[in-house]
PDB file of C-alpha atoms in Angstrom:
ATOM      1  CA  MET A  17     103.304 105.719 109.888  1.00  0.00           C
ATOM      2  CA  ALA A  18     102.660 105.990 106.347  1.00  0.00           C
ATOM      3  CA  GLY A  19      99.825 104.048 105.123  1.00  0.00           C
ATOM      4  CA  ILE A  20      99.991 101.682 101.080  1.00  0.00           C
ATOM      5  CA  SER A  21      97.608 105.030  98.494  1.00  0.00           C
ATOM      6  CA  PRO A  22      94.843 103.099  96.754  1.00  0.00           C
ATOM      7  CA  ASN A  23      95.633 102.528  93.018  1.00  0.00           C
ATOM      8  CA  PRO A  24      93.353 103.433  90.516  1.00  0.00           C
ATOM      9  CA  THR A  25      94.076  99.685  88.939  1.00  0.00           C
ATOM     10  CA  LEU A  26      92.245  97.986  91.652  1.00  0.00           C
ATOM     11  CA  THR A  27      89.402  96.895  91.823  1.00  0.00           C
ATOM     12  CA  LEU A  28      87.707  96.454  95.306  1.00  0.00           C
ATOM     13  CA  LYS A  29      84.550  94.555  95.746  1.00  0.00           C
ATOM     14  CA  ARG A  30      83.226  93.224  98.724  1.00  0.00           C
ATOM     15  CA  ILE A  31      82.909  88.975  99.851  1.00  0.00           C
ATOM     16  CA  HIS A  32      80.768  88.378 103.432  1.00  0.00           C
ATOM     17  CA  GLY A  33      81.626  92.003 104.556  1.00  0.00           C
ATOM     18  CA  ILE A  34      85.082  91.931 104.227  1.00  0.00           C
ATOM     19  CA  ARG A  35      87.224  93.750 101.548  1.00  0.00           C
ATOM     20  CA  CYS A  36      89.366  91.910  98.201  1.00  0.00           C
ATOM     21  CA  CYS A  37      91.527  93.575  96.278  1.00  0.00           C
ATOM     22  CA  SER A  38      92.318  92.062  93.721  1.00  0.00           C
ATOM     23  CA  GLY A  39      96.344  93.684  91.864  1.00  0.00           C
ATOM     24  CA  THR A  40      97.822  94.138  89.124  1.00  0.00           C
ATOM     25  CA  PRO A  41     100.288  91.744  88.713  1.00  0.00           C
ATOM     26  CA  GLY A  42     103.089  92.518  89.370  1.00  0.00           C
ATOM     27  CA  ASN A  43     102.116  95.291  91.418  1.00  0.00           C
ATOM     28  CA  GLU A  44     104.426  95.584  94.412  1.00  0.00           C
ATOM     29  CA  LYS A  45     102.230  98.929  96.298  1.00  0.00           C
ATOM     30  CA  TRP A  46     100.179  96.385  96.798  1.00  0.00           C
ATOM     31  CA  SER A  47     101.783  92.338  97.186  1.00  0.00           C
ATOM     32  CA  ARG A  48     104.630  93.734  99.147  1.00  0.00           C
ATOM     33  CA  VAL A  49     104.918  96.652 102.165  1.00  0.00           C
ATOM     34  CA  GLU A  50     108.655  97.405 101.223  1.00  0.00           C
ATOM     35  CA  THR A  51     110.380  98.178 104.447  1.00  0.00           C
ATOM     36  CA  LYS A  52     113.492  97.175 103.402  1.00  0.00           C
ATOM     37  CA  ALA A  53     115.473 100.583 103.920  1.00  0.00           C
ATOM     38  CA  LYS A  54     118.090 100.039 106.188  1.00  0.00           C
ATOM     39  CA  THR A  55     116.919 102.290 109.281  1.00  0.00           C
ATOM     40  CA  PRO A  56     119.930 104.023 110.294  1.00  0.00           C
ATOM     41  CA  GLY A  57     122.309 103.420 113.209  1.00  0.00           C
ATOM     42  CA  VAL A  58     121.338 106.161 114.890  1.00  0.00           C
ATOM     43  CA  LEU A  59     117.904 105.098 114.967  1.00  0.00           C
ATOM     44  CA  LYS A  60     118.933 101.197 116.076  1.00  0.00           C
ATOM     45  CA  PHE A  61     120.880 102.656 118.681  1.00  0.00           C
ATOM     46  CA  ALA A  62     117.388 104.437 120.234  1.00  0.00           C
ATOM     47  CA  VAL A  63     115.474 100.978 119.355  1.00  0.00           C
ATOM     48  CA  SER A  64     118.642  98.843 121.343  1.00  0.00           C
ATOM     49  CA  GLY A  65     118.370 101.591 124.353  1.00  0.00           C
ATOM     50  CA  VAL A  66     114.491 101.680 124.469  1.00  0.00           C
ATOM     51  CA  THR A  67     114.405  97.881 124.308  1.00  0.00           C
ATOM     52  CA  GLU A  68     117.060  97.929 127.679  1.00  0.00           C
ATOM     53  CA  LEU A  69     114.724 100.220 129.292  1.00  0.00           C
ATOM     54  CA  LEU A  70     111.716  98.244 129.323  1.00  0.00           C
ATOM     55  CA  ARG A  71     113.464  94.917 130.618  1.00  0.00           C
ATOM     56  CA  LEU A  72     115.021  96.676 133.467  1.00  0.00           C
ATOM     57  CA  PHE A  73     111.460  98.518 133.860  1.00  0.00           C
ATOM     58  CA  SER A  74     110.063  94.763 133.638  1.00  0.00           C
ATOM     59  CA  PHE A  75     111.454  93.309 136.924  1.00  0.00           C
ATOM     60  CA  SER A  76     109.238  95.896 137.912  1.00  0.00           C
ATOM     61  CA  SER A  77     106.260  94.287 136.344  1.00  0.00           C
ATOM     62  CA  LYS A  78     106.923  90.811 136.785  1.00  0.00           C
ATOM     63  CA  ASP A  79     103.012  89.841 137.581  1.00  0.00           C
ATOM     64  CA  SER A  80     101.610  91.944 134.756  1.00  0.00           C
ATOM     65  CA  LEU A  81     104.030  89.968 132.560  1.00  0.00           C
ATOM     66  CA  ASP A  82     103.507  86.379 133.665  1.00  0.00           C
ATOM     67  CA  ARG A  83      99.497  87.676 132.686  1.00  0.00           C
ATOM     68  CA  VAL A  84     100.293  88.540 129.237  1.00  0.00           C
ATOM     69  CA  SER A  85     100.003  85.310 127.152  1.00  0.00           C
ATOM     70  CA  CYS A  86      98.693  84.155 123.204  1.00  0.00           C
ATOM     71  CA  GLU A  87      96.417  82.152 122.142  1.00  0.00           C
ATOM     72  CA  GLU A  88      97.452  78.770 120.438  1.00  0.00           C
ATOM     73  CA  ARG A  89      93.888  77.659 119.869  1.00  0.00           C
ATOM     74  CA  ASP A  90      95.767  74.243 118.483  1.00  0.00           C
ATOM     75  CA  GLU A  91      92.200  73.124 117.232  1.00  0.00           C
ATOM     76  CA  ILE A  92      91.991  75.634 114.683  1.00  0.00           C
ATOM     77  CA  SER A  93      90.992  74.941 111.285  1.00  0.00           C
ATOM     78  CA  VAL A  94      92.115  77.470 108.472  1.00  0.00           C
ATOM     79  CA  SER A  95      90.547  75.840 104.892  1.00  0.00           C
ATOM     80  CA  GLY A  96      91.478  79.607 102.945  1.00  0.00           C
ATOM     81  CA  ILE A  97      92.402  83.595 103.185  1.00  0.00           C
ATOM     82  CA  ASP A  98      88.690  84.323 104.389  1.00  0.00           C
ATOM     83  CA  ASP A  99      89.299  82.214 107.234  1.00  0.00           C
ATOM     84  CA  VAL A 100      92.461  84.105 107.876  1.00  0.00           C
ATOM     85  CA  VAL A 101      90.910  87.381 108.163  1.00  0.00           C
ATOM     86  CA  MET A 102      87.917  86.406 110.217  1.00  0.00           C
ATOM     87  CA  ILE A 103      90.816  85.405 112.578  1.00  0.00           C
ATOM     88  CA  LEU A 104      92.607  88.327 112.194  1.00  0.00           C
ATOM     89  CA  MET A 105      89.128  90.449 113.058  1.00  0.00           C
ATOM     90  CA  ALA A 106      89.380  88.786 115.917  1.00  0.00           C
ATOM     91  CA  ASP A 107      92.331  89.408 117.150  1.00  0.00           C
ATOM     92  CA  TYR A 108      92.137  93.293 116.391  1.00  0.00           C
ATOM     93  CA  GLU A 109      88.574  92.688 118.738  1.00  0.00           C
ATOM     94  CA  ASN A 110      90.711  91.471 121.279  1.00  0.00           C
ATOM     95  CA  ALA A 111      93.348  94.199 121.016  1.00  0.00           C
ATOM     96  CA  TYR A 112      96.541  91.807 120.298  1.00  0.00           C
ATOM     97  CA  PHE A 113      98.892  94.658 119.784  1.00  0.00           C
ATOM     98  CA  VAL A 114      98.252  96.326 123.601  1.00  0.00           C
ATOM     99  CA  THR A 115      97.154  92.703 124.807  1.00  0.00           C
ATOM    100  CA  GLY A 116      99.781  90.264 124.054  1.00  0.00           C
ATOM    101  CA  ILE A 117      96.715  88.146 122.742  1.00  0.00           C
ATOM    102  CA  PHE A 118      96.756  87.021 119.401  1.00  0.00           C
ATOM    103  CA  THR A 119      96.718  83.754 117.183  1.00  0.00           C
ATOM    104  CA  SER A 120      99.787  82.395 117.408  1.00  0.00           C
ATOM    105  CA  ALA A 121      98.738  79.563 115.022  1.00  0.00           C
ATOM    106  CA  ILE A 122      98.017  80.846 111.760  1.00  0.00           C
ATOM    107  CA  TYR A 123     101.367  82.312 111.894  1.00  0.00           C
ATOM    108  CA  ALA A 124     105.069  80.319 110.389  1.00  0.00           C
ATOM    109  CA  GLU A 125     107.009  79.869 113.223  1.00  0.00           C
ATOM    110  CA  ASP A 126     109.629  81.572 111.246  1.00  0.00           C
ATOM    111  CA  CYS A 127     107.806  84.488 110.192  1.00  0.00           C
ATOM    112  CA  LEU A 128     109.176  87.793 109.289  1.00  0.00           C
ATOM    113  CA  PHE A 129     108.037  90.493 111.374  1.00  0.00           C
ATOM    114  CA  GLU A 130     109.316  94.318 110.934  1.00  0.00           C
ATOM    115  CA  ASP A 131     108.543  98.109 111.136  1.00  0.00           C
ATOM    116  CA  PRO A 132     110.151 100.970 110.573  1.00  0.00           C
ATOM    117  CA  THR A 133     112.716 100.518 113.717  1.00  0.00           C
ATOM    118  CA  ILE A 134     112.733  96.798 113.412  1.00  0.00           C
ATOM    119  CA  ARG A 135     112.999  93.211 111.535  1.00  0.00           C
ATOM    120  CA  PHE A 136     113.431  90.382 112.702  1.00  0.00           C
ATOM    121  CA  ARG A 137     112.097  85.559 112.472  1.00  0.00           C
ATOM    122  CA  GLY A 138     110.201  84.108 114.910  1.00  0.00           C
ATOM    123  CA  THR A 139     106.843  84.168 116.126  1.00  0.00           C
ATOM    124  CA  GLU A 140     108.107  82.995 119.320  1.00  0.00           C
ATOM    125  CA  LEU A 141     110.106  86.483 119.408  1.00  0.00           C
ATOM    126  CA  TYR A 142     106.967  88.442 119.051  1.00  0.00           C
ATOM    127  CA  ALA A 143     104.854  86.950 121.381  1.00  0.00           C
ATOM    128  CA  ARG A 144     108.016  87.592 123.830  1.00  0.00           C
ATOM    129  CA  ASN A 145     108.618  91.264 122.648  1.00  0.00           C
ATOM    130  CA  LEU A 146     104.677  92.237 123.343  1.00  0.00           C
ATOM    131  CA  LYS A 147     104.816  90.237 126.494  1.00  0.00           C
ATOM    132  CA  LEU A 148     107.509  92.893 127.172  1.00  0.00           C
ATOM    133  CA  LEU A 149     105.500  96.001 126.015  1.00  0.00           C
ATOM    134  CA  VAL A 150     102.044  95.311 127.425  1.00  0.00           C
ATOM    135  CA  PRO A 151     102.348  96.005 131.035  1.00  0.00           C
ATOM    136  CA  PHE A 152     103.858  99.496 130.134  1.00  0.00           C
ATOM    137  CA  PHE A 153     100.478 100.820 128.500  1.00  0.00           C
ATOM    138  CA  ASP A 154      98.047 103.186 129.990  1.00  0.00           C
ATOM    139  CA  SER A 155      94.853 103.718 128.665  1.00  0.00           C
ATOM    140  CA  PRO A 156      95.410 101.640 125.145  1.00  0.00           C
ATOM    141  CA  SER A 157      94.012 101.317 122.441  1.00  0.00           C
ATOM    142  CA  ILE A 158      94.153 100.105 118.682  1.00  0.00           C
ATOM    143  CA  ARG A 159      91.530 100.544 116.461  1.00  0.00           C
ATOM    144  CA  LEU A 160      90.946  98.700 113.252  1.00  0.00           C
ATOM    145  CA  GLN A 161      90.198 100.866 110.344  1.00  0.00           C
ATOM    146  CA  ASP A 162      90.006  98.676 107.506  1.00  0.00           C
ATOM    147  CA  ILE A 163      90.694  95.113 106.423  1.00  0.00           C
ATOM    148  CA  GLU A 164      91.243  93.933 102.899  1.00  0.00           C
ATOM    149  CA  LYS A 165      92.056  90.594 101.505  1.00  0.00           C
ATOM    150  CA  GLY A 166      93.880  90.840  98.150  1.00  0.00           C
ATOM    151  CA  VAL A 167      96.011  88.622  95.544  1.00  0.00           C
ATOM    152  CA  ASN A 168      98.556  88.444  92.684  1.00  0.00           C
ATOM    153  CA  SER A 169     101.088  86.626  90.848  1.00  0.00           C
ATOM    154  CA  GLU A 170     103.093  85.919  93.461  1.00  0.00           C
ATOM    155  CA  THR A 171     101.774  86.004  96.733  1.00  0.00           C
ATOM    156  CA  LYS A 172      97.966  86.373  98.479  1.00  0.00           C
ATOM    157  CA  PHE A 173      98.133  88.876 101.291  1.00  0.00           C
ATOM    158  CA  VAL A 174      95.878  91.011 104.144  1.00  0.00           C
ATOM    159  CA  GLN A 175      95.995  94.253 104.326  1.00  0.00           C
ATOM    160  CA  ALA A 176      94.565  95.998 107.772  1.00  0.00           C
ATOM    161  CA  LYS A 177      94.796  99.645 108.755  1.00  0.00           C
ATOM    162  CA  TRP A 178      95.092 100.466 112.445  1.00  0.00           C
ATOM    163  CA  LYS A 179      95.091 103.345 114.935  1.00  0.00           C
ATOM    164  CA  LEU A 180      97.329 102.913 118.000  1.00  0.00           C
ATOM    165  CA  ARG A 181      96.691 105.342 121.294  1.00  0.00           C
ATOM    166  CA  THR A 182      98.760 104.856 124.101  1.00  0.00           C
ATOM    167  CA  TYR A 183     100.115 106.070 126.852  1.00  0.00           C
ATOM    168  CA  LEU A 184     103.353 105.031 128.362  1.00  0.00           C
ATOM    169  CA  LYS A 185     104.096 104.205 132.159  1.00  0.00           C
ATOM    170  CA  PHE A 186     106.919 106.295 132.339  1.00  0.00           C
ATOM    171  CA  PRO A 187     107.703 109.660 134.719  1.00  0.00           C
ATOM    172  CA  TRP A 188     106.891 111.510 131.826  1.00  0.00           C
ATOM    173  CA  ARG A 189     104.355 109.572 130.615  1.00  0.00           C
ATOM    174  CA  PRO A 190     104.496 109.888 127.041  1.00  0.00           C
ATOM    175  CA  LEU A 191     101.452 109.659 124.423  1.00  0.00           C
ATOM    176  CA  ILE A 192     102.488 107.572 121.674  1.00  0.00           C
ATOM    177  CA  SER A 193      99.629 108.479 118.539  1.00  0.00           C
ATOM    178  CA  ILE A 194      99.979 106.459 115.338  1.00  0.00           C
ATOM    179  CA  ASP A 195      98.369 105.759 112.089  1.00  0.00           C
ATOM    180  CA  GLY A 196      99.647 102.304 110.655  1.00  0.00           C
ATOM    181  CA  ASN A 197      99.024  99.820 108.091  1.00  0.00           C
ATOM    182  CA  THR A 198     100.309  96.211 108.973  1.00  0.00           C
ATOM    183  CA  ILE A 199     100.655  94.007 105.893  1.00  0.00           C
ATOM    184  CA  TYR A 200     100.327  90.177 106.632  1.00  0.00           C
ATOM    185  CA  GLU A 201     101.917  87.479 103.408  1.00  0.00           C
ATOM    186  CA  ILE A 202     100.449  84.094 103.298  1.00  0.00           C
ATOM    187  CA  ASN A 203     101.880  81.451 102.256  1.00  0.00           C
ATOM    188  CA  ASP A 204      99.849  78.223 100.669  1.00  0.00           C
ATOM    189  CA  GLU A 205      99.392  76.203 103.538  1.00  0.00           C
ATOM    190  CA  PHE A 206      97.307  79.621 105.281  1.00  0.00           C
ATOM    191  CA  LYS A 207      99.730  81.099 107.694  1.00  0.00           C
ATOM    192  CA  VAL A 208     101.284  84.683 107.892  1.00  0.00           C
ATOM    193  CA  VAL A 209     104.986  84.148 106.927  1.00  0.00           C
ATOM    194  CA  ARG A 210     105.900  88.201 106.703  1.00  0.00           C
ATOM    195  CA  HIS A 211     104.114  90.946 109.213  1.00  0.00           C
ATOM    196  CA  ALA A 212     105.042  94.114 108.038  1.00  0.00           C
ATOM    197  CA  GLU A 213     104.119  97.522 109.219  1.00  0.00           C
ATOM    198  CA  SER A 214     104.063 100.539 107.505  1.00  0.00           C
ATOM    199  CA  TRP A 215     103.373 104.614 109.471  1.00  0.00           C
ATOM    200  CA  ASN A 216     101.716 107.502 109.265  1.00  0.00           C
ATOM    201  CA  VAL A 217     105.195 108.878 111.047  1.00  0.00           C
ATOM    202  CA  SER A 218     108.896 108.097 110.463  1.00  0.00           C
ATOM    203  CA  ALA A 219     110.950 105.981 112.122  1.00  0.00           C
ATOM    204  CA  LEU A 220     112.619 108.625 113.921  1.00  0.00           C
ATOM    205  CA  GLU A 221     109.664 110.711 114.976  1.00  0.00           C
ATOM    206  CA  ALA A 222     108.004 107.326 116.448  1.00  0.00           C
ATOM    207  CA  ILE A 223     110.885 106.938 118.599  1.00  0.00           C
ATOM    208  CA  GLY A 224     110.772 110.299 119.439  1.00  0.00           C
ATOM    209  CA  GLN A 225     107.934 110.083 120.485  1.00  0.00           C
ATOM    210  CA  ILE A 226     108.662 107.857 123.527  1.00  0.00           C
ATOM    211  CA  PHE A 227     111.088 110.912 124.876  1.00  0.00           C
ATOM    212  CA  THR A 228     108.113 113.703 124.528  1.00  0.00           C
ATOM    213  CA  PRO A 229     106.520 114.280 127.816  1.00  0.00           C
ATOM    214  CA  SER A 230     103.228 114.494 127.571  1.00  0.00           C
ATOM    215  CA  TYR A 231     100.955 116.846 129.712  1.00  0.00           C
ATOM    216  CA  GLU A 232      97.636 115.137 129.171  1.00  0.00           C
ATOM    217  CA  LYS A 233      96.007 112.593 131.631  1.00  0.00           C
ATOM    218  CA  PRO A 234      95.260 109.355 130.356  1.00  0.00           C
ATOM    219  CA  GLY A 235      91.402 109.279 129.215  1.00  0.00           C
ATOM    220  CA  ASP A 236      91.593 113.028 128.449  1.00  0.00           C
TER     221      ASP A 236
END
């Protein structure tokens, strides 16, 4: 997963322990992570195949699926981007991607979710997708490396850099190891309207990890 390269025109500073990056207006490298490049047909087919494989295996993991949920936190109060950053930091502390527990209240209902392999709208659908994935993780971890907030003439955003490592509970026990970057674009109501991931591996390499046998034992 390729992260965003720092731009020398950006000014970085600490505000209450949170980095703030103010970019040159129109700097697309920081204002948006462009993941709109079309996914090759073979990858779409592979992603669909993996999804169906997970659905088949999920019948034997129904109890685990039922235990996964998202945090609605109806009484949550968000009055600025700093609040969004603090909530996201708490979600990363909960390892939300590998536990499925996240604060859905800060996301718009029609939030756009995208990564190098897939693109869809809907926070509820995202929660369901996490619920589908979580039972298949074995010894998972996701560590937040850095989090920054930024704003330019077009949008407010938060950028998080993280490291994901997990085995999958398939007979060949593949190891997924990815360094990633997520951009959370924020609207005027301080709701996340776009959740866009980029990785330090290509989409093909990421899919390939799923089908590559691992000879390591979890915890090694």
